[in-house]
PDB file of N, H, CA, C and O in Angstrom:
ATOM      1  N   MET A   1       0.920  -1.178   0.353  1.00  0.00           N
ATOM      2  CA  MET A   1       0.182   0.257  -0.043  1.00  0.00           C
ATOM      3  C   MET A   1       0.933   1.535   0.237  1.00  0.00           C
ATOM      4  O   MET A   1       1.904   1.648   0.985  1.00  0.00           O
ATOM      5  N   ASP A   2       0.424   2.358  -0.378  1.00  0.00           N
ATOM      6  H   ASP A   2      -0.365   2.266  -0.986  1.00  0.00           H
ATOM      7  CA  ASP A   2       1.074   3.435  -0.798  1.00  0.00           C
ATOM      8  C   ASP A   2      -0.011   4.399   1.034  1.00  0.00           C
ATOM      9  O   ASP A   2      -0.870   4.255   1.904  1.00  0.00           O
ATOM     10  N   SER A   3       0.990   5.255   0.460  1.00  0.00           N
ATOM     11  H   SER A   3       1.688   5.372  -0.247  1.00  0.00           H
ATOM     12  CA  SER A   3       0.448   6.269   1.881  1.00  0.00           C
ATOM     13  C   SER A   3      -0.690   6.969   1.411  1.00  0.00           C
ATOM     14  O   SER A   3      -0.674   8.053   1.992  1.00  0.00           O
ATOM     15  N   ALA A   4      -1.889   6.892   0.489  1.00  0.00           N
ATOM     16  H   ALA A   4      -1.903   6.011   0.017  1.00  0.00           H
ATOM     17  CA  ALA A   4      -2.715   7.516   0.465  1.00  0.00           C
ATOM     18  C   ALA A   4      -3.304   7.803   1.182  1.00  0.00           C
ATOM     19  O   ALA A   4      -3.021   7.449   2.327  1.00  0.00           O
ATOM     20  N   THR A   5      -4.508   8.639   0.934  1.00  0.00           N
ATOM     21  H   THR A   5      -4.738   8.926   0.004  1.00  0.00           H
ATOM     22  CA  THR A   5      -4.842   8.727   2.771  1.00  0.00           C
ATOM     23  C   THR A   5      -6.368   7.538   2.904  1.00  0.00           C
ATOM     24  O   THR A   5      -6.752   7.319   4.053  1.00  0.00           O
ATOM     25  N   PHE A   6      -6.970   6.998   1.991  1.00  0.00           N
ATOM     26  H   PHE A   6      -6.658   7.176   1.058  1.00  0.00           H
ATOM     27  CA  PHE A   6      -7.850   5.640   1.648  1.00  0.00           C
ATOM     28  C   PHE A   6      -7.182   4.639   2.051  1.00  0.00           C
ATOM     29  O   PHE A   6      -7.689   3.596   2.465  1.00  0.00           O
ATOM     30  N   HIS A   7      -6.208   4.829   1.980  1.00  0.00           N
ATOM     31  H   HIS A   7      -5.797   5.676   1.643  1.00  0.00           H
ATOM     32  CA  HIS A   7      -5.677   3.352   2.418  1.00  0.00           C
ATOM     33  C   HIS A   7      -4.813   3.332   3.961  1.00  0.00           C
ATOM     34  O   HIS A   7      -3.987   2.490   4.315  1.00  0.00           O
ATOM     35  N   LYS A   8      -5.341   4.658   4.805  1.00  0.00           N
ATOM     36  H   LYS A   8      -6.012   5.342   4.517  1.00  0.00           H
ATOM     37  CA  LYS A   8      -4.467   4.531   5.781  1.00  0.00           C
ATOM     38  C   LYS A   8      -5.789   4.395   6.999  1.00  0.00           C
ATOM     39  O   LYS A   8      -5.640   4.332   8.220  1.00  0.00           O
ATOM     40  N   GLN A   9      -6.844   4.380   6.367  1.00  0.00           N
ATOM     41  H   GLN A   9      -6.965   4.431   5.376  1.00  0.00           H
ATOM     42  CA  GLN A   9      -8.293   4.585   6.905  1.00  0.00           C
ATOM     43  C   GLN A   9      -8.354   3.288   7.699  1.00  0.00           C
ATOM     44  O   GLN A   9      -7.876   2.334   7.086  1.00  0.00           O
ATOM     45  N   GLY A  10      -8.852   3.005   8.980  1.00  0.00           N
ATOM     46  H   GLY A  10      -9.240   3.780   9.478  1.00  0.00           H
ATOM     47  CA  GLY A  10      -8.780   2.259  10.185  1.00  0.00           C
ATOM     48  C   GLY A  10      -9.926   0.678   9.026  1.00  0.00           C
ATOM     49  O   GLY A  10      -9.640  -0.480   8.721  1.00  0.00           O
ATOM     50  N   ASP A  11     -11.212   1.600   8.756  1.00  0.00           N
ATOM     51  H   ASP A  11     -11.444   2.541   9.004  1.00  0.00           H
ATOM     52  CA  ASP A  11     -12.095   0.423   8.246  1.00  0.00           C
ATOM     53  C   ASP A  11     -11.849  -0.016   6.686  1.00  0.00           C
ATOM     54  O   ASP A  11     -12.209  -1.110   6.251  1.00  0.00           O
ATOM     55  N   THR A  12     -11.039   1.209   5.729  1.00  0.00           N
ATOM     56  H   THR A  12     -10.747   2.098   6.083  1.00  0.00           H
ATOM     57  CA  THR A  12     -10.349   0.187   4.733  1.00  0.00           C
ATOM     58  C   THR A  12      -9.313  -1.052   5.063  1.00  0.00           C
ATOM     59  O   THR A  12      -9.226  -2.128   4.472  1.00  0.00           O
ATOM     60  N   GLN A  13      -8.655  -0.634   6.038  1.00  0.00           N
ATOM     61  H   GLN A  13      -8.725   0.241   6.517  1.00  0.00           H
ATOM     62  CA  GLN A  13      -7.588  -1.902   6.446  1.00  0.00           C
ATOM     63  C   GLN A  13      -7.971  -3.132   7.075  1.00  0.00           C
ATOM     64  O   GLN A  13      -7.235  -4.116   7.151  1.00  0.00           O
ATOM     65  N   ALA A  14      -9.693  -3.018   7.738  1.00  0.00           N
ATOM     66  H   ALA A  14     -10.291  -2.218   7.676  1.00  0.00           H
ATOM     67  CA  ALA A  14     -10.022  -3.610   8.092  1.00  0.00           C
ATOM     68  C   ALA A  14     -11.140  -4.481   7.472  1.00  0.00           C
ATOM     69  O   ALA A  14     -11.640  -5.420   8.092  1.00  0.00           O
ATOM     70  N   ALA A  15     -11.545  -4.094   6.103  1.00  0.00           N
ATOM     71  H   ALA A  15     -11.139  -3.331   5.599  1.00  0.00           H
ATOM     72  CA  ALA A  15     -12.474  -4.749   5.735  1.00  0.00           C
ATOM     73  C   ALA A  15     -11.017  -5.982   4.334  1.00  0.00           C
ATOM     74  O   ALA A  15     -10.997  -7.087   3.790  1.00  0.00           O
ATOM     75  N   LEU A  16     -10.235  -4.877   4.434  1.00  0.00           N
ATOM     76  H   LEU A  16     -10.252  -3.980   4.876  1.00  0.00           H
ATOM     77  CA  LEU A  16      -8.944  -5.800   3.729  1.00  0.00           C
ATOM     78  C   LEU A  16      -8.299  -6.949   4.174  1.00  0.00           C
ATOM     79  O   LEU A  16      -7.833  -7.849   3.475  1.00  0.00           O
ATOM     80  N   ILE A  17      -8.304  -6.846   5.529  1.00  0.00           N
ATOM     81  H   ILE A  17      -8.682  -6.115   6.097  1.00  0.00           H
ATOM     82  CA  ILE A  17      -7.954  -8.146   6.279  1.00  0.00           C
ATOM     83  C   ILE A  17      -9.106  -8.953   6.500  1.00  0.00           C
ATOM     84  O   ILE A  17      -9.020 -10.129   6.147  1.00  0.00           O
ATOM     85  N   HIS A  18      -9.926  -8.645   6.897  1.00  0.00           N
ATOM     86  H   HIS A  18      -9.996  -7.690   7.184  1.00  0.00           H
ATOM     87  CA  HIS A  18     -11.559  -9.241   7.008  1.00  0.00           C
ATOM     88  C   HIS A  18     -11.428 -10.280   6.103  1.00  0.00           C
ATOM     89  O   HIS A  18     -11.416 -11.483   6.364  1.00  0.00           O
ATOM     90  N   ASP A  19     -11.289  -9.517   4.569  1.00  0.00           N
ATOM     91  H   ASP A  19     -11.299  -8.540   4.356  1.00  0.00           H
ATOM     92  CA  ASP A  19     -10.942 -10.310   3.370  1.00  0.00           C
ATOM     93  C   ASP A  19      -9.836 -11.303   3.677  1.00  0.00           C
ATOM     94  O   ASP A  19      -9.950 -12.248   2.896  1.00  0.00           O
ATOM     95  N   GLY A  20      -9.049 -11.428   4.310  1.00  0.00           N
ATOM     96  H   GLY A  20      -8.956 -10.660   4.944  1.00  0.00           H
ATOM     97  CA  GLY A  20      -7.370 -12.557   3.864  1.00  0.00           C
ATOM     98  C   GLY A  20      -6.559 -11.658   3.468  1.00  0.00           C
ATOM     99  O   GLY A  20      -5.550 -12.341   3.287  1.00  0.00           O
ATOM    100  N   HIS A  21      -6.252 -10.508   3.177  1.00  0.00           N
ATOM    101  H   HIS A  21      -7.071  -9.954   3.324  1.00  0.00           H
ATOM    102  CA  HIS A  21      -5.461 -10.003   2.255  1.00  0.00           C
ATOM    103  C   HIS A  21      -4.393  -9.541   3.963  1.00  0.00           C
ATOM    104  O   HIS A  21      -4.611  -9.304   5.151  1.00  0.00           O
ATOM    105  N   THR A  22      -3.203  -9.652   2.977  1.00  0.00           N
ATOM    106  H   THR A  22      -3.026  -9.845   2.012  1.00  0.00           H
ATOM    107  CA  THR A  22      -2.151  -8.995   3.866  1.00  0.00           C
ATOM    108  C   THR A  22      -1.705  -8.067   3.442  1.00  0.00           C
ATOM    109  O   THR A  22      -1.411  -7.945   2.253  1.00  0.00           O
ATOM    110  N   LEU A  23      -1.541  -7.150   4.355  1.00  0.00           N
ATOM    111  H   LEU A  23      -1.780  -7.249   5.321  1.00  0.00           H
ATOM    112  CA  LEU A  23      -1.094  -5.393   4.132  1.00  0.00           C
ATOM    113  C   LEU A  23       0.191  -5.035   4.202  1.00  0.00           C
ATOM    114  O   LEU A  23       0.804  -5.033   5.270  1.00  0.00           O
ATOM    115  N   GLU A  24       0.752  -4.675   2.990  1.00  0.00           N
ATOM    116  H   GLU A  24       0.254  -4.677   2.123  1.00  0.00           H
ATOM    117  CA  GLU A  24       2.523  -4.284   3.301  1.00  0.00           C
ATOM    118  C   GLU A  24       2.577  -2.750   3.278  1.00  0.00           C
ATOM    119  O   GLU A  24       1.928  -2.285   2.342  1.00  0.00           O
ATOM    120  N   SER A  25       3.076  -1.998   3.927  1.00  0.00           N
ATOM    121  H   SER A  25       3.604  -2.377   4.687  1.00  0.00           H
ATOM    122  CA  SER A  25       3.224  -0.801   3.285  1.00  0.00           C
ATOM    123  C   SER A  25       4.378  -0.378   2.855  1.00  0.00           C
ATOM    124  O   SER A  25       5.427  -0.701   3.411  1.00  0.00           O
ATOM    125  N   LEU A  26       4.314   0.497   1.676  1.00  0.00           N
ATOM    126  H   LEU A  26       3.461   0.759   1.224  1.00  0.00           H
ATOM    127  CA  LEU A  26       5.505   0.580   0.879  1.00  0.00           C
ATOM    128  C   LEU A  26       6.223   2.107   1.541  1.00  0.00           C
ATOM    129  O   LEU A  26       5.555   2.899   2.207  1.00  0.00           O
ATOM    130  N   PRO A  27       7.446   2.276   1.261  1.00  0.00           N
ATOM    131  CA  PRO A  27       8.342   3.701   1.702  1.00  0.00           C
ATOM    132  C   PRO A  27       7.276   5.363   0.380  1.00  0.00           C
ATOM    133  O   PRO A  27       6.570   5.133  -0.602  1.00  0.00           O
ATOM    134  N   PRO A  28       7.591   6.614   0.907  1.00  0.00           N
ATOM    135  CA  PRO A  28       6.885   7.214  -0.669  1.00  0.00           C
ATOM    136  C   PRO A  28       7.349   7.382  -1.359  1.00  0.00           C
ATOM    137  O   PRO A  28       7.003   8.151  -2.256  1.00  0.00           O
ATOM    138  N   TYR A  29       8.919   6.428  -1.293  1.00  0.00           N
ATOM    139  H   TYR A  29       9.201   5.804  -0.564  1.00  0.00           H
ATOM    140  CA  TYR A  29       9.396   7.036  -2.558  1.00  0.00           C
ATOM    141  C   TYR A  29      10.000   5.475  -2.473  1.00  0.00           C
ATOM    142  O   TYR A  29      10.380   4.971  -1.416  1.00  0.00           O
ATOM    143  N   SER A  30      10.019   4.921  -3.538  1.00  0.00           N
ATOM    144  H   SER A  30       9.710   5.330  -4.397  1.00  0.00           H
ATOM    145  CA  SER A  30      10.856   3.476  -3.483  1.00  0.00           C
ATOM    146  C   SER A  30      11.208   3.263  -4.661  1.00  0.00           C
ATOM    147  O   SER A  30      10.428   2.453  -5.161  1.00  0.00           O
ATOM    148  N   PRO A  31      12.163   3.650  -5.518  1.00  0.00           N
ATOM    149  CA  PRO A  31      12.752   3.252  -6.675  1.00  0.00           C
ATOM    150  C   PRO A  31      12.711   1.354  -7.246  1.00  0.00           C
ATOM    151  O   PRO A  31      12.468   0.658  -8.232  1.00  0.00           O
ATOM    152  N   ASP A  32      13.127   1.265  -5.844  1.00  0.00           N
ATOM    153  H   ASP A  32      13.325   1.831  -5.043  1.00  0.00           H
ATOM    154  CA  ASP A  32      13.722  -0.217  -6.346  1.00  0.00           C
ATOM    155  C   ASP A  32      12.810  -0.946  -6.439  1.00  0.00           C
ATOM    156  O   ASP A  32      13.009  -2.045  -6.956  1.00  0.00           O
ATOM    157  N   LEU A  33      11.364  -0.557  -5.927  1.00  0.00           N
ATOM    158  H   LEU A  33      11.202   0.336  -5.507  1.00  0.00           H
ATOM    159  CA  LEU A  33      10.141  -1.289  -5.737  1.00  0.00           C
ATOM    160  C   LEU A  33       9.593  -0.748  -6.815  1.00  0.00           C
ATOM    161  O   LEU A  33       8.415  -1.105  -6.806  1.00  0.00           O
ATOM    162  N   ASN A  34       9.867   0.122  -8.021  1.00  0.00           N
ATOM    163  H   ASN A  34      10.824   0.412  -8.028  1.00  0.00           H
ATOM    164  CA  ASN A  34       9.242   0.482  -8.911  1.00  0.00           C
ATOM    165  C   ASN A  34       9.806  -0.264 -10.252  1.00  0.00           C
ATOM    166  O   ASN A  34      10.919   0.125 -10.608  1.00  0.00           O
ATOM    167  N   GLN A  35       9.110  -1.420 -11.152  1.00  0.00           N
ATOM    168  H   GLN A  35       8.207  -1.736 -10.863  1.00  0.00           H
ATOM    169  CA  GLN A  35       9.879  -2.706 -12.139  1.00  0.00           C
ATOM    170  C   GLN A  35       9.806  -1.266 -13.441  1.00  0.00           C
ATOM    171  O   GLN A  35      10.733  -1.420 -14.235  1.00  0.00           O
ATOM    172  N   ILE A  36       9.350  -0.596 -13.619  1.00  0.00           N
ATOM    173  H   ILE A  36       8.597  -0.470 -12.974  1.00  0.00           H
ATOM    174  CA  ILE A  36       9.857   0.308 -14.530  1.00  0.00           C
ATOM    175  C   ILE A  36      11.244   0.899 -14.233  1.00  0.00           C
ATOM    176  O   ILE A  36      12.202   0.779 -14.998  1.00  0.00           O
ATOM    177  N   GLU A  37      11.263   1.369 -13.381  1.00  0.00           N
ATOM    178  H   GLU A  37      10.486   1.467 -12.760  1.00  0.00           H
ATOM    179  CA  GLU A  37      13.290   2.303 -13.051  1.00  0.00           C
ATOM    180  C   GLU A  37      13.635   1.828 -13.506  1.00  0.00           C
ATOM    181  O   GLU A  37      14.119   2.380 -14.494  1.00  0.00           O
ATOM    182  N   HIS A  38      13.841   0.282 -13.414  1.00  0.00           N
ATOM    183  H   HIS A  38      13.448  -0.166 -12.612  1.00  0.00           H
ATOM    184  CA  HIS A  38      14.840  -1.290 -13.649  1.00  0.00           C
ATOM    185  C   HIS A  38      14.589  -0.687 -15.291  1.00  0.00           C
ATOM    186  O   HIS A  38      15.612  -1.115 -15.825  1.00  0.00           O
ATOM    187  N   LYS A  39      13.923  -0.045 -16.240  1.00  0.00           N
ATOM    188  H   LYS A  39      13.092   0.302 -15.806  1.00  0.00           H
ATOM    189  CA  LYS A  39      14.347  -0.356 -17.666  1.00  0.00           C
ATOM    190  C   LYS A  39      14.481   0.785 -18.032  1.00  0.00           C
ATOM    191  O   LYS A  39      14.390   1.002 -19.240  1.00  0.00           O
ATOM    192  N   TRP A  40      14.704   1.734 -17.243  1.00  0.00           N
ATOM    193  H   TRP A  40      14.778   1.557 -16.261  1.00  0.00           H
ATOM    194  CA  TRP A  40      15.318   3.319 -17.749  1.00  0.00           C
ATOM    195  C   TRP A  40      16.949   3.354 -16.955  1.00  0.00           C
ATOM    196  O   TRP A  40      17.673   4.321 -17.195  1.00  0.00           O
ATOM    197  N   ALA A  41      17.284   2.593 -16.314  1.00  0.00           N
ATOM    198  H   ALA A  41      16.696   1.808 -16.120  1.00  0.00           H
ATOM    199  CA  ALA A  41      18.512   3.085 -15.619  1.00  0.00           C
ATOM    200  C   ALA A  41      19.872   2.397 -16.524  1.00  0.00           C
ATOM    201  O   ALA A  41      21.028   2.635 -16.175  1.00  0.00           O
TER     202      ALA A  41
END
């Protein structure tokens, strides 16, 4: 998940966890995790 406001809301996170999803937070900017960055480097 990125740091969008709606991703941080408790009810959004609770609904995702209830449905069996695992939540992983990403740093604000992470070019190493952005696949397209490897194509342009």
